[in-house]
Amino acid sequence: MALIELPSPNFNERKTPPDMVVLHYTGMRTAHEALDRLCDPLAQVSAHYVVDEDGSVYRLVAEERRAWHAGVSFWKGATDINGVSIGIEIVNPGHEFGYRDFPAAQVDAVIGLLDNIRTRWDIPDSRILGHSDVAPSRKEDPGERFPWQTLADHGHGLWVEPALPPEGVMGPPLTVGDTGPGVFALQGALSKLGYNILPGGPYDDETATIVSAFQRHWAPDRIGSATEGKADALTRVRLMALLRHITLMEA
């Protein structure tokens, strides 16, 4: 695929090959501002690629190098996410500057870039993640408008559409202040998926934050609704279906 070379000085050496992709939005007013910052040595941030809204793809850091895009982060026990991942910044002003839908040309370019990257590295679908997945207490990107289902339809990442049980079977949503085995099971399932949470204790603000991060990726219509941060039936069913799907894929 055609790439625009725009080298950033902000990288260092990897210790292991990448086995994860982390998707971000730039969260700045323009692509120019974002590219300037990602190439500024004083900013000490970078990514491997930037995908503009018109589908243009910039390469800032070679995949063999460790770009500085994830910050303080965690997934499945790993804390050096930069060291194991390829970072893709997707141009979008984000929640601070007028969050909007991602144009079709841009989404197509992200899909093509993932097609290309995955010919070189062993990256499972379960390790194509958002910044908000690996840093839920700090980040919201690429956010609830990002079309994760479209990516999965094109072979990148995970999406499930399990049947919901009859109304009332699963009871009311779990929310802050709740305790008991349902909360323990929820926290355990989120931990097994990869989030930085330990089962035990009440449904606290940390749990709600991680549930919101899960919803941004796998139940985006819950964001901005009365069930944001609450583990309603859809959220819990999708979480368990994802875990079953991953287990079958890895068997």
GROMACS .gro file of C-alpha atoms in nm:
model
  251
    1MET     CA    1   0.000   0.000   0.000
    2ALA     CA    2   0.111   0.359  -0.061
    3LEU     CA    3   0.266   0.521   0.245
    4ILE     CA    4   0.378   0.877   0.308
    5GLU     CA    5   0.709   0.865   0.493
    6LEU     CA    6   0.727   1.113   0.782
    7PRO     CA    7   0.992   0.983   1.024
    8SER     CA    8   0.953   1.061   1.393
    9PRO     CA    9   1.256   1.065   1.624
   10ASN     CA   10   1.044   0.930   1.909
   11PHE     CA   11   1.117   0.558   1.934
   12ASN     CA   12   1.356   0.306   2.084
   13GLU     CA   13   1.434  -0.063   2.042
   14ARG     CA   14   1.193  -0.349   2.098
   15LYS     CA   15   1.279  -0.651   2.309
   16THR     CA   16   1.022  -0.881   2.144
   17PRO     CA   17   0.827  -0.883   1.816
   18PRO     CA   18   0.487  -0.709   1.826
   19ASP     CA   19   0.180  -0.924   1.878
   20MET     CA   20  -0.079  -0.649   1.936
   21VAL     CA   21  -0.224  -0.349   1.755
   22VAL     CA   22  -0.354  -0.050   1.952
   23LEU     CA   23  -0.587   0.192   1.773
   24HIS     CA   24  -0.612   0.555   1.883
   25TYR     CA   25  -0.771   0.874   1.765
   26THR     CA   26  -0.542   1.177   1.743
   27GLY     CA   27  -0.767   1.395   1.958
   28MET     CA   28  -0.637   1.718   1.803
   29ARG     CA   29  -0.806   1.980   1.585
   30THR     CA   30  -0.624   1.891   1.264
   31ALA     CA   31  -0.409   1.618   1.115
   32HIS     CA   32  -0.127   1.872   1.076
   33GLU     CA   33  -0.127   1.945   1.451
   34ALA     CA   34  -0.123   1.574   1.531
   35LEU     CA   35   0.160   1.494   1.291
   36ASP     CA   36   0.367   1.784   1.421
   37ARG     CA   37   0.328   1.664   1.777
   38LEU     CA   38   0.402   1.300   1.698
   39CYS     CA   39   0.725   1.409   1.527
   40ASP     CA   40   0.829   1.663   1.793
   41PRO     CA   41   1.122   1.528   1.999
   42LEU     CA   42   1.012   1.741   2.296
   43ALA     CA   43   0.666   1.578   2.300
   44GLN     CA   44   0.813   1.228   2.342
   45VAL     CA   45   0.510   1.065   2.182
   46SER     CA   46   0.474   0.886   1.851
   47ALA     CA   47   0.296   0.609   1.666
   48HIS     CA   48   0.390   0.375   1.389
   49TYR     CA   49   0.119   0.505   1.156
   50VAL     CA   50  -0.126   0.793   1.120
   51VAL     CA   51  -0.436   0.749   0.903
   52ASP     CA   52  -0.590   1.074   0.779
   53GLU     CA   53  -0.959   1.123   0.709
   54ASP     CA   54  -0.906   1.106   0.332
   55GLY     CA   55  -0.738   0.765   0.365
   56SER     CA   56  -0.378   0.887   0.344
   57VAL     CA   57  -0.143   0.678   0.558
   58TYR     CA   58   0.173   0.821   0.712
   59ARG     CA   59   0.453   0.599   0.843
   60LEU     CA   60   0.631   0.761   1.138
   61VAL     CA   61   0.813   0.471   1.303
   62ALA     CA   62   0.924   0.137   1.160
   63GLU     CA   63   0.725  -0.157   1.294
   64GLU     CA   64   1.047  -0.316   1.419
   65ARG     CA   65   1.094  -0.022   1.658
   66ARG     CA   66   0.909   0.063   1.979
   67ALA     CA   67   0.692   0.373   1.927
   68TRP     CA   68   0.561   0.573   2.224
   69HIS     CA   69   0.184   0.572   2.189
   70ALA     CA   70   0.020   0.377   2.473
   71GLY     CA   71   0.162   0.540   2.786
   72VAL     CA   72   0.079   0.381   3.119
   73SER     CA   73  -0.124   0.079   3.012
   74PHE     CA   74  -0.206  -0.286   3.078
   75TRP     CA   75  -0.345  -0.590   2.902
   76LYS     CA   76  -0.343  -0.949   3.024
   77GLY     CA   77  -0.064  -0.884   3.273
   78ALA     CA   78   0.159  -0.690   3.034
   79THR     CA   79   0.248  -0.334   3.132
   80ASP     CA   80   0.489  -0.242   2.851
   81ILE     CA   81   0.222  -0.220   2.585
   82ASN     CA   82   0.446  -0.003   2.366
   83GLY     CA   83   0.697  -0.286   2.364
   84VAL     CA   84   0.454  -0.544   2.226
   85SER     CA   85   0.228  -0.337   2.002
   86ILE     CA   86   0.198  -0.143   1.679
   87GLY     CA   87   0.027   0.191   1.733
   88ILE     CA   88  -0.210   0.340   1.474
   89GLU     CA   89  -0.334   0.697   1.523
   90ILE     CA   90  -0.657   0.771   1.336
   91VAL     CA   91  -0.719   1.138   1.265
   92ASN     CA   92  -1.028   1.257   1.455
   93PRO     CA   93  -1.067   1.561   1.683
   94GLY     CA   94  -1.196   1.335   1.958
   95HIS     CA   95  -1.428   1.411   2.246
   96GLU     CA   96  -1.252   1.735   2.336
   97PHE     CA   97  -1.268   1.905   1.997
   98GLY     CA   98  -1.582   1.775   1.827
   99TYR     CA   99  -1.587   1.396   1.807
  100ARG     CA  100  -1.732   1.278   1.476
  101ASP     CA  101  -1.782   0.967   1.267
  102PHE     CA  102  -1.484   0.815   1.090
  103PRO     CA  103  -1.517   0.858   0.709
  104ALA     CA  104  -1.544   0.547   0.493
  105ALA     CA  105  -1.216   0.624   0.314
  106GLN     CA  106  -1.039   0.639   0.648
  107VAL     CA  107  -1.192   0.313   0.774
  108ASP     CA  108  -1.102   0.142   0.447
  109ALA     CA  109  -0.744   0.262   0.488
  110VAL     CA  110  -0.727   0.127   0.844
  111ILE     CA  111  -0.853  -0.210   0.718
  112GLY     CA  112  -0.596  -0.212   0.437
  113LEU     CA  113  -0.320  -0.117   0.680
  114LEU     CA  114  -0.418  -0.402   0.913
  115ASP     CA  115  -0.425  -0.640   0.614
  116ASN     CA  116  -0.070  -0.533   0.541
  117ILE     CA  117   0.065  -0.538   0.897
  118ARG     CA  118  -0.070  -0.884   0.969
  119THR     CA  119   0.119  -1.037   0.678
  120ARG     CA  120   0.437  -0.968   0.876
  121TRP     CA  121   0.343  -1.031   1.239
  122ASP     CA  122   0.140  -1.288   1.432
  123ILE     CA  123  -0.131  -1.065   1.577
  124PRO     CA  124  -0.444  -1.246   1.703
  125ASP     CA  125  -0.784  -1.085   1.657
  126SER     CA  126  -0.817  -1.075   2.036
  127ARG     CA  127  -0.517  -0.840   2.050
  128ILE     CA  128  -0.653  -0.571   1.818
  129LEU     CA  129  -0.758  -0.320   2.081
  130GLY     CA  130  -0.838   0.041   2.152
  131HIS     CA  131  -0.636   0.279   2.365
  132SER     CA  132  -0.931   0.288   2.605
  133ASP     CA  133  -0.900  -0.090   2.649
  134VAL     CA  134  -0.539  -0.077   2.764
  135ALA     CA  135  -0.572   0.252   2.958
  136PRO     CA  136  -0.939   0.281   3.060
  137SER     CA  137  -0.881   0.521   3.349
  138ARG     CA  138  -0.706   0.771   3.121
  139LYS     CA  139  -0.833   0.732   2.766
  140GLU     CA  140  -1.156   0.710   2.566
  141ASP     CA  141  -1.014   0.662   2.218
  142PRO     CA  142  -1.085   0.564   1.951
  143GLY     CA  143  -1.426   0.585   2.114
  144GLU     CA  144  -1.780   0.468   2.065
  145ARG     CA  145  -1.808   0.601   1.708
  146PHE     CA  146  -1.525   0.384   1.583
  147PRO     CA  147  -1.668   0.098   1.368
  148TRP     CA  148  -1.521  -0.206   1.540
  149GLN     CA  149  -1.788  -0.430   1.390
  150THR     CA  150  -1.686  -0.323   1.038
  151LEU     CA  151  -1.324  -0.408   1.116
  152ALA     CA  152  -1.427  -0.750   1.242
  153ASP     CA  153  -1.641  -0.809   0.933
  154HIS     CA  154  -1.320  -0.757   0.732
  155GLY     CA  155  -1.123  -1.003   0.944
  156HIS     CA  156  -0.964  -0.778   1.206
  157GLY     CA  157  -1.058  -0.791   1.573
  158LEU     CA  158  -1.352  -0.952   1.747
  159TRP     CA  159  -1.725  -0.887   1.738
  160VAL     CA  160  -2.008  -1.107   1.866
  161GLU     CA  161  -2.386  -1.078   1.841
  162PRO     CA  162  -2.516  -1.336   2.089
  163ALA     CA  163  -2.885  -1.385   2.149
  164LEU     CA  164  -3.012  -1.214   2.460
  165PRO     CA  165  -3.193  -1.425   2.722
  166PRO     CA  166  -3.562  -1.354   2.787
  167GLU     CA  167  -3.623  -1.024   2.961
  168GLY     CA  168  -3.580  -1.042   3.336
  169VAL     CA  169  -3.373  -1.363   3.342
  170MET     CA  170  -3.048  -1.180   3.418
  171GLY     CA  171  -3.202  -0.929   3.657
  172PRO     CA  172  -3.132  -0.554   3.673
  173PRO     CA  173  -2.800  -0.404   3.565
  174LEU     CA  174  -2.510  -0.430   3.806
  175THR     CA  175  -2.393  -0.087   3.913
  176VAL     CA  176  -2.179   0.104   4.163
  177GLY     CA  177  -2.240  -0.016   4.518
  178ASP     CA  178  -2.354  -0.365   4.423
  179THR     CA  179  -2.186  -0.669   4.579
  180GLY     CA  180  -2.216  -1.043   4.560
  181PRO     CA  181  -2.138  -1.329   4.321
  182GLY     CA  182  -2.265  -1.146   4.013
  183VAL     CA  183  -2.014  -0.865   4.067
  184PHE     CA  184  -1.737  -1.117   4.137
  185ALA     CA  185  -1.817  -1.303   3.814
  186LEU     CA  186  -1.825  -0.979   3.613
  187GLN     CA  187  -1.489  -0.862   3.747
  188GLY     CA  188  -1.338  -1.205   3.689
  189ALA     CA  189  -1.461  -1.208   3.328
  190LEU     CA  190  -1.323  -0.859   3.259
  191SER     CA  191  -0.990  -0.967   3.407
  192LYS     CA  192  -0.983  -1.282   3.195
  193LEU     CA  193  -1.051  -1.077   2.882
  194GLY     CA  194  -0.748  -0.862   2.964
  195TYR     CA  195  -0.851  -0.558   3.166
  196ASN     CA  196  -0.658  -0.454   3.475
  197ILE     CA  197  -0.909  -0.555   3.741
  198LEU     CA  198  -0.913  -0.818   4.013
  199PRO     CA  199  -1.233  -0.999   4.118
  200GLY     CA  200  -1.350  -0.945   4.474
  201GLY     CA  201  -1.491  -0.641   4.642
  202PRO     CA  202  -1.784  -0.424   4.540
  203TYR     CA  203  -1.883  -0.278   4.206
  204ASP     CA  204  -1.680   0.039   4.255
  205ASP     CA  205  -1.589   0.337   4.038
  206GLU     CA  206  -1.293   0.144   3.892
  207THR     CA  207  -1.525  -0.136   3.783
  208ALA     CA  208  -1.764   0.116   3.627
  209THR     CA  209  -1.476   0.277   3.435
  210ILE     CA  210  -1.366  -0.059   3.294
  211VAL     CA  211  -1.724  -0.153   3.205
  212SER     CA  212  -1.748   0.177   3.016
  213ALA     CA  213  -1.427   0.092   2.828
  214PHE     CA  214  -1.568  -0.249   2.737
  215GLN     CA  215  -1.889  -0.084   2.618
  216ARG     CA  216  -1.699   0.168   2.402
  217HIS     CA  217  -1.553  -0.125   2.213
  218TRP     CA  218  -1.821  -0.394   2.222
  219ALA     CA  219  -2.150  -0.224   2.319
  220PRO     CA  220  -2.109   0.133   2.188
  221ASP     CA  221  -2.480   0.218   2.197
  222ARG     CA  222  -2.455   0.203   2.578
  223ILE     CA  223  -2.220   0.503   2.584
  224GLY     CA  224  -2.415   0.818   2.659
  225SER     CA  225  -2.717   0.618   2.772
  226ALA     CA  226  -2.853   0.541   3.118
  227THR     CA  227  -2.662   0.211   3.117
  228GLU     CA  228  -2.314   0.355   3.050
  229GLY     CA  229  -2.080   0.205   3.308
  230LYS     CA  230  -2.350  -0.035   3.425
  231ALA     CA  231  -2.333  -0.405   3.345
  232ASP     CA  232  -2.672  -0.459   3.187
  233ALA     CA  233  -2.779  -0.785   3.023
  234LEU     CA  234  -2.638  -0.697   2.680
  235THR     CA  235  -2.300  -0.600   2.826
  236ARG     CA  236  -2.272  -0.918   3.032
  237VAL     CA  237  -2.389  -1.147   2.752
  238ARG     CA  238  -2.144  -0.995   2.503
  239LEU     CA  239  -1.860  -1.022   2.754
  240MET     CA  240  -1.922  -1.391   2.815
  241ALA     CA  241  -1.973  -1.458   2.443
  242LEU     CA  242  -1.638  -1.292   2.365
  243LEU     CA  243  -1.462  -1.511   2.619
  244ARG     CA  244  -1.623  -1.824   2.472
  245HIS     CA  245  -1.528  -1.713   2.122
  246ILE     CA  246  -1.165  -1.653   2.222
  247THR     CA  247  -1.150  -1.992   2.396
  248LEU     CA  248  -1.274  -2.165   2.080
  249MET     CA  249  -1.027  -1.971   1.863
  250GLU     CA  250  -0.736  -2.065   2.087
  251ALA     CA  251  -0.832  -2.430   2.129
   0.00000   0.00000   0.00000
